[in-house]
Each structure stands twice: as structure tokens, then as C-alpha cells.
GROMACS .gro file of C-alpha atoms in nm:
model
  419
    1UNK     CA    1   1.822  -1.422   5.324
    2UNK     CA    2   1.727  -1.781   5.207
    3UNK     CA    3   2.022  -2.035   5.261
    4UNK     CA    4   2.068  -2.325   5.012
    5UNK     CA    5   2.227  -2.675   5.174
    6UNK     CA    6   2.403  -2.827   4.887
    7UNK     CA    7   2.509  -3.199   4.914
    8UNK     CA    8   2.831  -3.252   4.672
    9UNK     CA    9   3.192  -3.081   4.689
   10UNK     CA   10   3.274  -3.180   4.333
   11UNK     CA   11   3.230  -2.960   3.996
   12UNK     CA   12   2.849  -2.915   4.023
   13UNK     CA   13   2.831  -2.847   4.423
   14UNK     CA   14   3.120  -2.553   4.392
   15UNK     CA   15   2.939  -2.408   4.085
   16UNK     CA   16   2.590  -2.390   4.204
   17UNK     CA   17   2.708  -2.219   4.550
   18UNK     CA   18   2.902  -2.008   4.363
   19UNK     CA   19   2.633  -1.908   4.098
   20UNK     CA   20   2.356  -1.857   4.361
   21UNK     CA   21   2.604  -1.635   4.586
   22UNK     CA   22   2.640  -1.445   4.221
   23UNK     CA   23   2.284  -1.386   4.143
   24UNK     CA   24   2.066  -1.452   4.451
   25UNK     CA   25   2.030  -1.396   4.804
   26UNK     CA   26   2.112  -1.702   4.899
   27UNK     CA   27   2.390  -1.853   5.078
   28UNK     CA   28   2.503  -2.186   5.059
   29UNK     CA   29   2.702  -2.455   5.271
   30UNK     CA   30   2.850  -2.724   5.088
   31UNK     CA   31   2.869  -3.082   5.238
   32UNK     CA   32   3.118  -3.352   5.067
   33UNK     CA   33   3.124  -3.712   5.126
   34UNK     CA   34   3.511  -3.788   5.100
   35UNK     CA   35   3.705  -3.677   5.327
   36UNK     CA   36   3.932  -3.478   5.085
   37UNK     CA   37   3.857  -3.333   4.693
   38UNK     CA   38   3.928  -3.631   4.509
   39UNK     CA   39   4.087  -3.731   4.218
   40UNK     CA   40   3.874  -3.978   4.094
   41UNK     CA   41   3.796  -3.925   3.695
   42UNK     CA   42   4.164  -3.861   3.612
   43UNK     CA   43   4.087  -3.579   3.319
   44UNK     CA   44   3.772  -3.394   3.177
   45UNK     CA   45   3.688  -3.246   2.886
   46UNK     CA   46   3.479  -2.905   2.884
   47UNK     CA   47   3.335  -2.768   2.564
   48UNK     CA   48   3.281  -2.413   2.480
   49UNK     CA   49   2.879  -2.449   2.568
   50UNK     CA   50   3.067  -2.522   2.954
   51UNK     CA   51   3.341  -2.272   2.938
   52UNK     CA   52   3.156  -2.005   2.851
   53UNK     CA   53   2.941  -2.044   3.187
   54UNK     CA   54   3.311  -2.092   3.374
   55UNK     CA   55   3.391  -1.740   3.242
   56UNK     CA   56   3.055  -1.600   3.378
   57UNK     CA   57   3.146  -1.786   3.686
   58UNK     CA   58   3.471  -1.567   3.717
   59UNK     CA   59   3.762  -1.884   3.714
   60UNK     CA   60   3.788  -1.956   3.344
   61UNK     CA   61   4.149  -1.766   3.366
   62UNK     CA   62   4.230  -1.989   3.661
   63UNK     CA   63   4.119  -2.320   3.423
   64UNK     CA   64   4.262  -2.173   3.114
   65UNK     CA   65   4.607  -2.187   3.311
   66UNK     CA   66   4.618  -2.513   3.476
   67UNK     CA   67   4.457  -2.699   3.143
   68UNK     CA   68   4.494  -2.774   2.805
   69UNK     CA   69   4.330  -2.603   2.540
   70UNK     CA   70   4.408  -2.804   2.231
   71UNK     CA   71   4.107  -2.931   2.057
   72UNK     CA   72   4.216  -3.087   1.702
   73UNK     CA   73   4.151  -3.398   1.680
   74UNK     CA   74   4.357  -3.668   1.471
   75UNK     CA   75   4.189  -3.974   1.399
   76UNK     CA   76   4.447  -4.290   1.332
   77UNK     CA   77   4.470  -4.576   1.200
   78UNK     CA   78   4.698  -4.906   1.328
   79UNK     CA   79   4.858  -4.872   1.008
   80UNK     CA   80   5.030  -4.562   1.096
   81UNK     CA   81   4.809  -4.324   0.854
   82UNK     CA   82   4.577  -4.041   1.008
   83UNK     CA   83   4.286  -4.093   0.882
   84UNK     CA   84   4.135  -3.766   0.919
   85UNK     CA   85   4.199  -3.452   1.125
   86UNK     CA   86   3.940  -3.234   1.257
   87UNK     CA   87   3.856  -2.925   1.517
   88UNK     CA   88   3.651  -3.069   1.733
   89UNK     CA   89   3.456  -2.700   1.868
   90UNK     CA   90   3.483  -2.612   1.492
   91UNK     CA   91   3.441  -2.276   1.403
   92UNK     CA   92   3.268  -2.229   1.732
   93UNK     CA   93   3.557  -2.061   1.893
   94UNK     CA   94   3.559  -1.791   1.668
   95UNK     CA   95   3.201  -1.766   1.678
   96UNK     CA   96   3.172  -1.804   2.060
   97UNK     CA   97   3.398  -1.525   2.196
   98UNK     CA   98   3.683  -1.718   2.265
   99UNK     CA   99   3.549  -2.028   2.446
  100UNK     CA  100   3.627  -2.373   2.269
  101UNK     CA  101   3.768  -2.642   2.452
  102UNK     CA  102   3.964  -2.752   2.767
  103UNK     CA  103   4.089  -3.091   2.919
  104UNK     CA  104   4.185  -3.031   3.250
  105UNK     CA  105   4.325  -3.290   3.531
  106UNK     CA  106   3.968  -3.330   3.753
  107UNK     CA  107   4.196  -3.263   4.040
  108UNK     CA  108   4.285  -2.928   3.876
  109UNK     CA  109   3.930  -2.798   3.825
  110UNK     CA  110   3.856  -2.865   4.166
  111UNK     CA  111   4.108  -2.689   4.312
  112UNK     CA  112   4.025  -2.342   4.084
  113UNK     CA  113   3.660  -2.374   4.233
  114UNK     CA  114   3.772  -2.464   4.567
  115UNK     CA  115   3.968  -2.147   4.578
  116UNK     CA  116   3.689  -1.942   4.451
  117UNK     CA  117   3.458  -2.078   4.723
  118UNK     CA  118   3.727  -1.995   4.984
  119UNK     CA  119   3.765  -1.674   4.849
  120UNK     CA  120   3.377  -1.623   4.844
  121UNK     CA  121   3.386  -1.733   5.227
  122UNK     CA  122   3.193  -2.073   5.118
  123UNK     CA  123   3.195  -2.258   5.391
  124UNK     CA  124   3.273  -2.673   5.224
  125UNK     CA  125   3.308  -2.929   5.503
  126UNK     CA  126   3.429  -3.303   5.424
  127UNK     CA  127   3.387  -3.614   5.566
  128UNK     CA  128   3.002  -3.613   5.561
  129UNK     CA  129   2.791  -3.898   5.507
  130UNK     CA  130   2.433  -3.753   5.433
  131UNK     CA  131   2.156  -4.035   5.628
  132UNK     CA  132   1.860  -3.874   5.609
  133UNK     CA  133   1.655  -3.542   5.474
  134UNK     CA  134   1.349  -3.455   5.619
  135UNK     CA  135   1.075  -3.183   5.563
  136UNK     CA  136   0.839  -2.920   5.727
  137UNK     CA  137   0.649  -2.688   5.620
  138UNK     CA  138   0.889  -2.401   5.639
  139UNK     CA  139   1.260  -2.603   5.610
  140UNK     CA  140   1.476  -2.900   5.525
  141UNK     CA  141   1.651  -3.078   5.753
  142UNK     CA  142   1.981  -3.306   5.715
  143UNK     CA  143   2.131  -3.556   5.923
  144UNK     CA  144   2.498  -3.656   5.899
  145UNK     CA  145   2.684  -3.974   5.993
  146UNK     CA  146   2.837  -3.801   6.265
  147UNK     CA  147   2.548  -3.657   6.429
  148UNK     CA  148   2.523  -3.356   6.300
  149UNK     CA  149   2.288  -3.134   6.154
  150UNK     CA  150   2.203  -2.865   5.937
  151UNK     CA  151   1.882  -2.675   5.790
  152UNK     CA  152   1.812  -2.462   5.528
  153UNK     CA  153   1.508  -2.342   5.301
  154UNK     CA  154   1.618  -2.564   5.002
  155UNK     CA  155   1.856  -2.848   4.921
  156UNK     CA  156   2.050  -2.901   4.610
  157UNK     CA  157   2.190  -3.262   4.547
  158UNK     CA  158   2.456  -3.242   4.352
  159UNK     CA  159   2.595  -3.562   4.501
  160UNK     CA  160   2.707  -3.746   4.108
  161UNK     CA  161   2.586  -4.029   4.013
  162UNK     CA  162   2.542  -4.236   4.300
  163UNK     CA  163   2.353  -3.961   4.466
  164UNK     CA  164   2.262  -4.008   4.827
  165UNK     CA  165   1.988  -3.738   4.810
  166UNK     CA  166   1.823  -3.928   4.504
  167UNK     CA  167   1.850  -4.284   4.683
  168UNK     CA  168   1.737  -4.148   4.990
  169UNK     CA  169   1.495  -3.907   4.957
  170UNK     CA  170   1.424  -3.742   4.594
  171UNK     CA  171   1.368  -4.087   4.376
  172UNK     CA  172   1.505  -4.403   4.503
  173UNK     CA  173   1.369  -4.629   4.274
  174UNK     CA  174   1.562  -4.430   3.952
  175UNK     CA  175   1.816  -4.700   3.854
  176UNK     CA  176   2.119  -4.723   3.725
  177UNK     CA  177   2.209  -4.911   3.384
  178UNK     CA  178   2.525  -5.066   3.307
  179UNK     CA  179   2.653  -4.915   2.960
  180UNK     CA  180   2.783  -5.238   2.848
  181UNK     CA  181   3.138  -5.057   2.850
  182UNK     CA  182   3.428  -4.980   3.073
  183UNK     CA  183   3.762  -4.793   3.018
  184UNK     CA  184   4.132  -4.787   3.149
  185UNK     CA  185   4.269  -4.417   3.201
  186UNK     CA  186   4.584  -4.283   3.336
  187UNK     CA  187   4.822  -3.981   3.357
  188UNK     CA  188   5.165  -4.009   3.263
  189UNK     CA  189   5.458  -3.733   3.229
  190UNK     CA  190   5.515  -3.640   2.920
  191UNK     CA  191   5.918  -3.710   3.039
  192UNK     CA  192   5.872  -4.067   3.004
  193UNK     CA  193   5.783  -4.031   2.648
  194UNK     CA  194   5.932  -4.059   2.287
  195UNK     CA  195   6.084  -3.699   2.205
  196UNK     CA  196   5.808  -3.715   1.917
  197UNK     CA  197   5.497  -3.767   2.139
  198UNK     CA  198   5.515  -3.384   2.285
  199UNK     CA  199   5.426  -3.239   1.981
  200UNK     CA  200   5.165  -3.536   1.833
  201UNK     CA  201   5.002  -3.562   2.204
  202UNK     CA  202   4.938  -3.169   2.213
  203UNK     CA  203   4.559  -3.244   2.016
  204UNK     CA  204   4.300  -3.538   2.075
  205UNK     CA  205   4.424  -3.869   1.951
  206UNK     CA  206   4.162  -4.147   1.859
  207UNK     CA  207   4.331  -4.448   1.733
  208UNK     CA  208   4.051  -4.713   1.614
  209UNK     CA  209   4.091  -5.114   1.722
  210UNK     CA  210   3.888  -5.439   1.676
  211UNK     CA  211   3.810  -5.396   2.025
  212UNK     CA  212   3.757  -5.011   2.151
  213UNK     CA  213   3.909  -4.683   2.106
  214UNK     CA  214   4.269  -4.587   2.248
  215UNK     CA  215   4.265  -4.209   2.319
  216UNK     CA  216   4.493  -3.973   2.423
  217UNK     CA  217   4.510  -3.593   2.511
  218UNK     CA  218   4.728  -3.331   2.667
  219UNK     CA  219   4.548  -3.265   2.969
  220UNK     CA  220   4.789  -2.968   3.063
  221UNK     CA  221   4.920  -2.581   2.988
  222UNK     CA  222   5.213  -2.671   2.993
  223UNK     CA  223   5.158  -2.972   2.799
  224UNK     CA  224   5.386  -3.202   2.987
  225UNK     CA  225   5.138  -3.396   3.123
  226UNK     CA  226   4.938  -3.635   2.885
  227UNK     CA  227   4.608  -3.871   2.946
  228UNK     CA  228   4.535  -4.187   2.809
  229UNK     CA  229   4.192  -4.421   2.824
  230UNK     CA  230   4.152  -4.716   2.657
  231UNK     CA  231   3.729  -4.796   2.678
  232UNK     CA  232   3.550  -5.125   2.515
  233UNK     CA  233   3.296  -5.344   2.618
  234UNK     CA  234   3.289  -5.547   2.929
  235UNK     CA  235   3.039  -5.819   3.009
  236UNK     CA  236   2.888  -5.718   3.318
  237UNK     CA  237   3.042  -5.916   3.679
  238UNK     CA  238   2.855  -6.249   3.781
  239UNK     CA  239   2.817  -6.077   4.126
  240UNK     CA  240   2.599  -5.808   3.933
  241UNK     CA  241   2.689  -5.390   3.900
  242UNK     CA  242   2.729  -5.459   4.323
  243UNK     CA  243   3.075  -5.225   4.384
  244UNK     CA  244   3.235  -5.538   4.560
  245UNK     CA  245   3.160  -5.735   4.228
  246UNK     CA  246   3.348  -5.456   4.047
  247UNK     CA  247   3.603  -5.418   4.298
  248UNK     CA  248   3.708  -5.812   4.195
  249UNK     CA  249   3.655  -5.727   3.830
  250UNK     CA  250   3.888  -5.430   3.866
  251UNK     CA  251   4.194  -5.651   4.012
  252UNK     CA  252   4.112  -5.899   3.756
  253UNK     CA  253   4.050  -5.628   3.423
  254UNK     CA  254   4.371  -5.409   3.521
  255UNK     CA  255   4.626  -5.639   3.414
  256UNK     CA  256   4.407  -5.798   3.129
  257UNK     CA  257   4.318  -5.463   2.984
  258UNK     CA  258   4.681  -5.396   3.018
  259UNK     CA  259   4.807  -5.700   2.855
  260UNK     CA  260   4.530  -5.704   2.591
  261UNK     CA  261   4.565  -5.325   2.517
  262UNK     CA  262   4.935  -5.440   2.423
  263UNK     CA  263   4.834  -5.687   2.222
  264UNK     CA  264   4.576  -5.486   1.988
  265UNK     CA  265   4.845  -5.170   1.937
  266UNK     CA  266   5.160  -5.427   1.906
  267UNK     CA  267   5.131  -5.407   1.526
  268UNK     CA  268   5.094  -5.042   1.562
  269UNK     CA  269   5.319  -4.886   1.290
  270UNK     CA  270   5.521  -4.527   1.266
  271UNK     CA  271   5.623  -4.342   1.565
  272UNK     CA  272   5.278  -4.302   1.650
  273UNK     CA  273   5.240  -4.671   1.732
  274UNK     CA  274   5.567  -4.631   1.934
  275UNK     CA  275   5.401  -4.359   2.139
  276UNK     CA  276   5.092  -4.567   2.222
  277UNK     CA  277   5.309  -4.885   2.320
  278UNK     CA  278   5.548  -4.670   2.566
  279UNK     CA  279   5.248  -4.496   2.688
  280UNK     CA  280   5.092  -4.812   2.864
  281UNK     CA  281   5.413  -4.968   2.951
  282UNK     CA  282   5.505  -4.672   3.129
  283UNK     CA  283   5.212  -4.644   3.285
  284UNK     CA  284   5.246  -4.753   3.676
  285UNK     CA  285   4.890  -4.584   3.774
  286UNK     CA  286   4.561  -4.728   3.622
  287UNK     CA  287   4.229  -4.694   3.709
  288UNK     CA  288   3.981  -4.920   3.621
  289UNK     CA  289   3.629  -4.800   3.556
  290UNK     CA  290   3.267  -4.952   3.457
  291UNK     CA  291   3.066  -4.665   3.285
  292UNK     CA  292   2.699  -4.664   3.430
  293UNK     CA  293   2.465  -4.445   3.354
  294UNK     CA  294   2.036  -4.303   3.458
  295UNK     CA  295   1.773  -4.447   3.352
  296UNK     CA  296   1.562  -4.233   3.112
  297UNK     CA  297   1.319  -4.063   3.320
  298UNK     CA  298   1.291  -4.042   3.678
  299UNK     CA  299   1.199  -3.720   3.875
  300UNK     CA  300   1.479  -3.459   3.958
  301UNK     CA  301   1.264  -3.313   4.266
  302UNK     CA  302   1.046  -3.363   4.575
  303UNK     CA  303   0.985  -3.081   4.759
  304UNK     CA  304   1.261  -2.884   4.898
  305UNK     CA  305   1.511  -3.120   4.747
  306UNK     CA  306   1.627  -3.094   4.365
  307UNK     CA  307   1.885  -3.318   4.180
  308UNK     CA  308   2.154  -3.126   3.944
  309UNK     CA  309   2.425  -3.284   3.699
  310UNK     CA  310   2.472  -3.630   3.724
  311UNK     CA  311   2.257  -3.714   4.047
  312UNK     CA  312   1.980  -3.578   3.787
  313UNK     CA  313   2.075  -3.736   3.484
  314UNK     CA  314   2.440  -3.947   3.454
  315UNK     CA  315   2.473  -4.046   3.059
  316UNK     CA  316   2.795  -4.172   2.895
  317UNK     CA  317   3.046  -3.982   2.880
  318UNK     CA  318   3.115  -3.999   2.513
  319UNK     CA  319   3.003  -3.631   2.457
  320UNK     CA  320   3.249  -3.527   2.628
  321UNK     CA  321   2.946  -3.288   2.813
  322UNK     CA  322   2.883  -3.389   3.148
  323UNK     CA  323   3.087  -3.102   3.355
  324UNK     CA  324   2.884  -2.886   3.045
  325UNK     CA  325   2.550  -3.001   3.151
  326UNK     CA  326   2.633  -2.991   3.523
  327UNK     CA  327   2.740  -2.618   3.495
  328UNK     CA  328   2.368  -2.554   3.238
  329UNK     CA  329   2.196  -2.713   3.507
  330UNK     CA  330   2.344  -2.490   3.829
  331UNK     CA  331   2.328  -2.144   3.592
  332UNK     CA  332   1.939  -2.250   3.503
  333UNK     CA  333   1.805  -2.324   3.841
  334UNK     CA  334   2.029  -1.996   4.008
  335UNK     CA  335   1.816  -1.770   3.717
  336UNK     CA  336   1.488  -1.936   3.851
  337UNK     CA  337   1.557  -1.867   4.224
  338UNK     CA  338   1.687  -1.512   4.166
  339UNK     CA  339   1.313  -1.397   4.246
  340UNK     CA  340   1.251  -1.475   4.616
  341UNK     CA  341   0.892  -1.464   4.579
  342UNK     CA  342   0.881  -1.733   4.327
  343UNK     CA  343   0.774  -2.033   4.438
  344UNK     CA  344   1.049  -2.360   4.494
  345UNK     CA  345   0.771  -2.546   4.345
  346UNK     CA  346   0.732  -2.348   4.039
  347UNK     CA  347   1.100  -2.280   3.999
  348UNK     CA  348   1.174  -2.663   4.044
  349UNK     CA  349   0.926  -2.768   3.793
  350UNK     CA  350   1.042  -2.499   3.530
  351UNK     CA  351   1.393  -2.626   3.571
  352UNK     CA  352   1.242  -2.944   3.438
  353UNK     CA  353   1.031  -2.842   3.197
  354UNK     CA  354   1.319  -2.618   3.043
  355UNK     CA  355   1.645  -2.874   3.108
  356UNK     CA  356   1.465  -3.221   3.026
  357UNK     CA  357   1.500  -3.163   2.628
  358UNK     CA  358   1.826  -3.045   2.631
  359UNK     CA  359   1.937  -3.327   2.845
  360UNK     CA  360   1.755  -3.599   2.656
  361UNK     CA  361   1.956  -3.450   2.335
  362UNK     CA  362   2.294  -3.510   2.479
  363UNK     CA  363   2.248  -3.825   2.586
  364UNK     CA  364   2.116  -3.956   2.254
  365UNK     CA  365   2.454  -3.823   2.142
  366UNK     CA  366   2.655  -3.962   2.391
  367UNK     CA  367   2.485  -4.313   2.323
  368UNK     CA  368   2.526  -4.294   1.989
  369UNK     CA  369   2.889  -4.218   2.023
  370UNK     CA  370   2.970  -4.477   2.215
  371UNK     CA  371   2.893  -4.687   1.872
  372UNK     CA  372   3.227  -4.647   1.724
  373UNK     CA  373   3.368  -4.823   2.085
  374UNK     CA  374   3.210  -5.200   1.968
  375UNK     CA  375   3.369  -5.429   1.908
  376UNK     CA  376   3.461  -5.588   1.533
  377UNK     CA  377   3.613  -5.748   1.286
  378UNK     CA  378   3.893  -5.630   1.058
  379UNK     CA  379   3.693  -5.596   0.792
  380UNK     CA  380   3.434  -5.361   1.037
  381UNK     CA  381   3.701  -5.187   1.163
  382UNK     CA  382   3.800  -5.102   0.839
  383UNK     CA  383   3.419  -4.996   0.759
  384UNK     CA  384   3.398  -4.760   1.057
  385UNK     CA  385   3.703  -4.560   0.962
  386UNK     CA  386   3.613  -4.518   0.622
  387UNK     CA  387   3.258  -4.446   0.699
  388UNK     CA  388   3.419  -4.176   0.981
  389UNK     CA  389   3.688  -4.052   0.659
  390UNK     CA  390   3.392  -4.012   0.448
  391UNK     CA  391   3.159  -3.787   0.671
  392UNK     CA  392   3.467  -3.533   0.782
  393UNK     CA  393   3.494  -3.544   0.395
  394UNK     CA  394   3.163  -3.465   0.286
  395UNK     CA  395   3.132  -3.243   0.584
  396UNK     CA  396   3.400  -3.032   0.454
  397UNK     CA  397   3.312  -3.047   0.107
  398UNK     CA  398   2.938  -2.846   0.223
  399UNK     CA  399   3.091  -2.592   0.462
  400UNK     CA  400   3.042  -2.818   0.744
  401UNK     CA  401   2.674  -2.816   0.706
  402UNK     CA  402   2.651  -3.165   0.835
  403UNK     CA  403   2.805  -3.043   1.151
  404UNK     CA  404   2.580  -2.803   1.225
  405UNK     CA  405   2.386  -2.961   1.483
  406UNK     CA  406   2.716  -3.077   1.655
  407UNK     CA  407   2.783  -2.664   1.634
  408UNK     CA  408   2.452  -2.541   1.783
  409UNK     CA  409   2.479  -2.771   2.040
  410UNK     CA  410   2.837  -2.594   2.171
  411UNK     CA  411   2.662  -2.253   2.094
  412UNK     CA  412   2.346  -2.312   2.336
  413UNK     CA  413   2.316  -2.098   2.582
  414UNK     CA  414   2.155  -2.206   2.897
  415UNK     CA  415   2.127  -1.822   3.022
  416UNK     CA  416   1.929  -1.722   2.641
  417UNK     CA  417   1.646  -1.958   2.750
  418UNK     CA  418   1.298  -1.821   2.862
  419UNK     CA  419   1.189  -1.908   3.198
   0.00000   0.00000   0.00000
């Protein structure tokens, strides 16, 4: 019996212990630096390429009931026309078993897989600051903050984007970037809104500004919960991307986003600019957030140690894929340790060889998404929602033929690949 130390308690941590208990005869323990599952990232998106693997993983029902699954998308207009409405999974669903789409609150979807590790007899402590990882020949060893400390025959760092086992140990000189963007997101009861909004916030609403994209999103089953983010571009702080330079900004960029947000949708028109307004005013709750992301390249593995989701790879989150590619990443690497005479080295390396493309592919898309989010005139504002009008048009005037790539992106399956 091998036993896997996996640094991380979020999405990707849960998944891969659970996947490699599924699969493989190893056995994890799960380490998590907060002392408590967090909250942070307010709602996330997972498409049907993600779901799918969440089925496999045995808690999709669990998700399915805590989230939403609406996934049309209206895109409006300040003017109070939509300017187009379309499925964002497509015909996918029907082509996909089932699986399309599902914004859950990040608190929610920790909670299912939390559950499932309990139930699984996981054992996930918190409170533990990795320090240092060291090797030997035959084992890994971790230190904690406290003193203690663990070994195993492999370690997974699953640790996001500001990965302790990449700074520390795997690649340390793999920067971040600033994305040139930040966003303002919060939740807000459904209760506190225009009789109206239930019905209009049950789908994906992207209304278009001079400055950034106001979106918002039923982010539960019940749909009495709604989400709304507000991202644009944000000069990076004097102080540099240092956290205390962004913990100034955020103070600062909290009631300015606030104010400025108020200003952009004032001249909103129809109900749906009524919904917008009360949705920020109402809003007591904010959270402030500078979107970073990996540099291209870097190295995912040293030794014993190998990076998955985010501590491997952080992009934008404007493809809406990074729990997706997380949850490809822990199902690829638990396939290439299912053989316990194969070789961490050779497994690790396959993983690369096999996930780099895939990765690189998403976050082309998620860069180029983040395009519509600039800032312009009137007159480019008007150009971008045309130019958007036009391509659902055409799109649906060819059988969506010019959405195919979006579609056999959702369709991939990680577990179909050849290793």
C-alpha cells in the first residue's frame, strides 16, 4: 500500500484523494492551510467536461442539489434590449449524458467533497502551514509550522495558486502575472430583490459597459440565492502584486468599484436595469479581488512532488474551467498511478506530456475571453455587442458549426486519452 500526502483541502485536494482511493492502492492524507474550508471565491462555474468527472467521482447528486443548473445565457444591453440569448453547454447536454452546467456557492462544493472524504475515512487536518519537503531515496518528507511531520511515497500539491509546494520545493522561480484585471463579487438573497429578478436571474446574465462586464447568475437549487461580479481592468498597486499592496487597494477599490459600478448601470433601462441597481445597493458583502495568473511554462514536478490544478497552471478565469481542469488533472494522474510498478517518474512525466496541450488550449481561451472585459468607448462598446450579436447569429444560421470547437472542448474526456 503506497500512501499519497496531498497538500490542499480545497476542490482539487478532496478530488485527487478521493479518485486515488477509487482506482489505486493508495491512501491519502490531506493537509489544508486555513484553519477551516473557506469561502473564498464566492461561486464557481463547472462545465459538463467537469461534471461528468464529479459523477464518476460519486457526488454529482450531492452538487446537483445544493447548485444551480441553469446555463442560458442572456446577453444585455444598457438600453434594456437582450442582445442575444444563448446555451452556453449547447447541445452538449444532450450529447453528454446529462452533464451540462452548474454554478455552485464554493462553500457548497466543498462541503459535498468534504463529506465524501469523511465518509471515505479521509483523514483532512487544518491549520497546517507546509515549511519544508524533503527527499530520500525511498520517501518524502513534510514539515509543518507546528512541528509536525508526515511521510509518504509521493506528494501531490494541490495547494492553488499560491502554492507552497511550488514556491518551496517543485519550481520557485514560476511567477505569477498580474492579468491586468480585477472583479467585485457577492451573494445576495434573492429576498432583497425586485419580484421580477427571480425569474430573469435563473440563467447567466452578461450586461456589457464602457468599462467591464456586470454578470450575474443563480448560484442555487433553489434559486433564491443569486451572484453578482462586476470585473474590469485595474492598474496594478504602486506597492507592486505584494498582498499588503492589495490589501490597501482593496479598502480603497471596494467603495470605488461600488460607486463607479453605480454610475455605469445608472442609465440602465427596463426592469432589468432596476435589478442590476438594487443588486449592488443591496449588497452589504463584497469581496475585492485582483485576478493573477502562471506564467506559461514552468515545470509541474521534481521528484516525488507533482503540482495539480492551479498550483500547476492558474489562468483566468474567463473559461469558466478551472474546477474542470483541476478535476482532468486529479482523474489523469490517478489513471497513471493505478499500476504500482510504474514508475513516479514515468507517470509524472506522462501527466505532462498528456495535460500540457490541453491546458495551454484553455488558457488561450480564457485570455482571449477576457477581451470583451476592456475597456471602451461608446462607440466600441457598441462594436463589441454587435460583433458578439453577429457571431451567435451566424453561428446559428450554420448549425452552430462555428461553435464547434467551444463543443469539443466540453465533450473531452480526460479518461478517453492514451497513456
Amino acid at each position: 500500500m503506497r500512501k499519497a500526502i496531498i497538500i490542499g483541502g480545497g476542490p482539487a485536494g478532496l478530488s485527487a484523494a478521493l479518485r486515488l482511493q477509487q482506482i489505486t492502492n493508495i491512501t491519502s492524507t490531506v493537509y489544508e492551510l486555513r484553519p477551516e474550508p473557506t469561502t473564498l471565491g464566492g461561486a464557481i462555474g463547472i462545465l459538463s467536461n467537469g461534471l461528468r468527472l464529479f459523477h464518476r467521482l460519486g457526488v454529482y447528486d450531492d452538487l446537483v442539489a445544493k447548485g444551480s443548473s441553469h446555463s442560458m445565457l442572456s446577453l444585455r444591453s444598457l438600453k434594456g434590449s437582450i442582445i442575444t440569448q444563448q446555451n452556453i453547454v449547447g447541445r452538449v447536454r444532450e450529447q453528454n449524458g446529462g452533464f451540462g452546467y452548474l454554478r455552485i456557492k464554493r462553500i457548497d462544493l466543498l462541503d459535498v467533497l468534504l463529506k465524501a472524504a469523511e465518509k471515505a475515512k479521509i483523514p483532512v487536518h487544518f491549520d497546517k502551514k507546509i515549511i519544508k519537503i524533503e527527499e530520500t531515496e525511498n520517501e518524502v518528507k513534510v514539515t509543518f509550522s507546528d512541528g509536525t511531520i508526515d511521510t509518504g511515497d509521493l506528494l501531490l500539491g494541490c495547494d492553488g495558486i499560491h502554492s507552497a509546494v511550488r514556491k518551496l520545493y517543485v519550481d520557485p522561480d514560476h511567477a505569477m502575472e498580474y492579468t491586468g484585471f480585477a472583479g467585485l463579487g457577492a451573494l445576495i438573497p434573492m429576498s432583497a430583490l425586485p419580484g421580477h429578478s427571480v425569474e430573469e436571474l435563473k440563467g447567466i446574465n452578461a450586461t456589457l459597459t464602457t468599462q467591464g462586464v456586470f454578470l450575474t447568475m443563480s448560484c442555487s437549487s433553489k434559486d433564491d440565492e443569486a451572484f453578482w461580479g462586476f470585473s474590469k481592468e485595474v492598474p496594478l498597486p504602486a506597492t507592486g502584486d505584494t498582498r499588503d499592496g492589495w490589501e490597501v487597494r482593496r479598502e480603497e477599490e471596494i467603495a470605488r468599484f461600488k460607486n463607479d459600478l453605480l454610475g455605469m448601470i445608472g442609465d440602465a433601462k427596463g426592469d432589468w436595469g432596476d435589478t442590476m441597481r438594487t443588486m449592488v445597493k443591496e449588497t452589504s458583502v463584497v469581496r475585492f479581488y485582483p485576478v493573477f495568473r502562471l506564467a506559461a511554462g514552468g515545470k509541474w514536478y521534481r521528484g516525488r512532488c507533482l503540482l495539480l490544478g492551479d498550483a500547476a497552471h492558474a489562468m483566468a478565469p474567463h473559461a469558466g474551467q478551472g474546477v474542470s481542469m483541476a478535476a482532468e488533472d486529479v482523474f489523469m494522474i490517478a489513471r497513471l498511478l493505478e499500476d504500482p510498478n510504474r514508475s513516479l517518474e514515468d507517470a509524472y512525466a506522462s501527466f505532462d506530456k498528456i495535460r500540457r496541450p490541453r491546458v495551454d488550449e484553455i488558457t488561450k481561451q480564457a485570455t482571449s475571453n477576457s477581451e470583451v472585459r476592456r475597456n471602451s468607448s461608446e462607440w466600441g462598446l457598441w462594436l463589441k455587442e454587435t460583433a458578439i450579436w453577429a457571431y451567435f447569429w451566424a453561428s446559428s444560421l450554420v448549425g452552430y458549426k462555428a461553435l464547434a470547437n467551444t463543443e469539443r472542448q466540453l465533450l473531452y474526456d480526460v479518461d478517453e486519452e492514451k497513456i
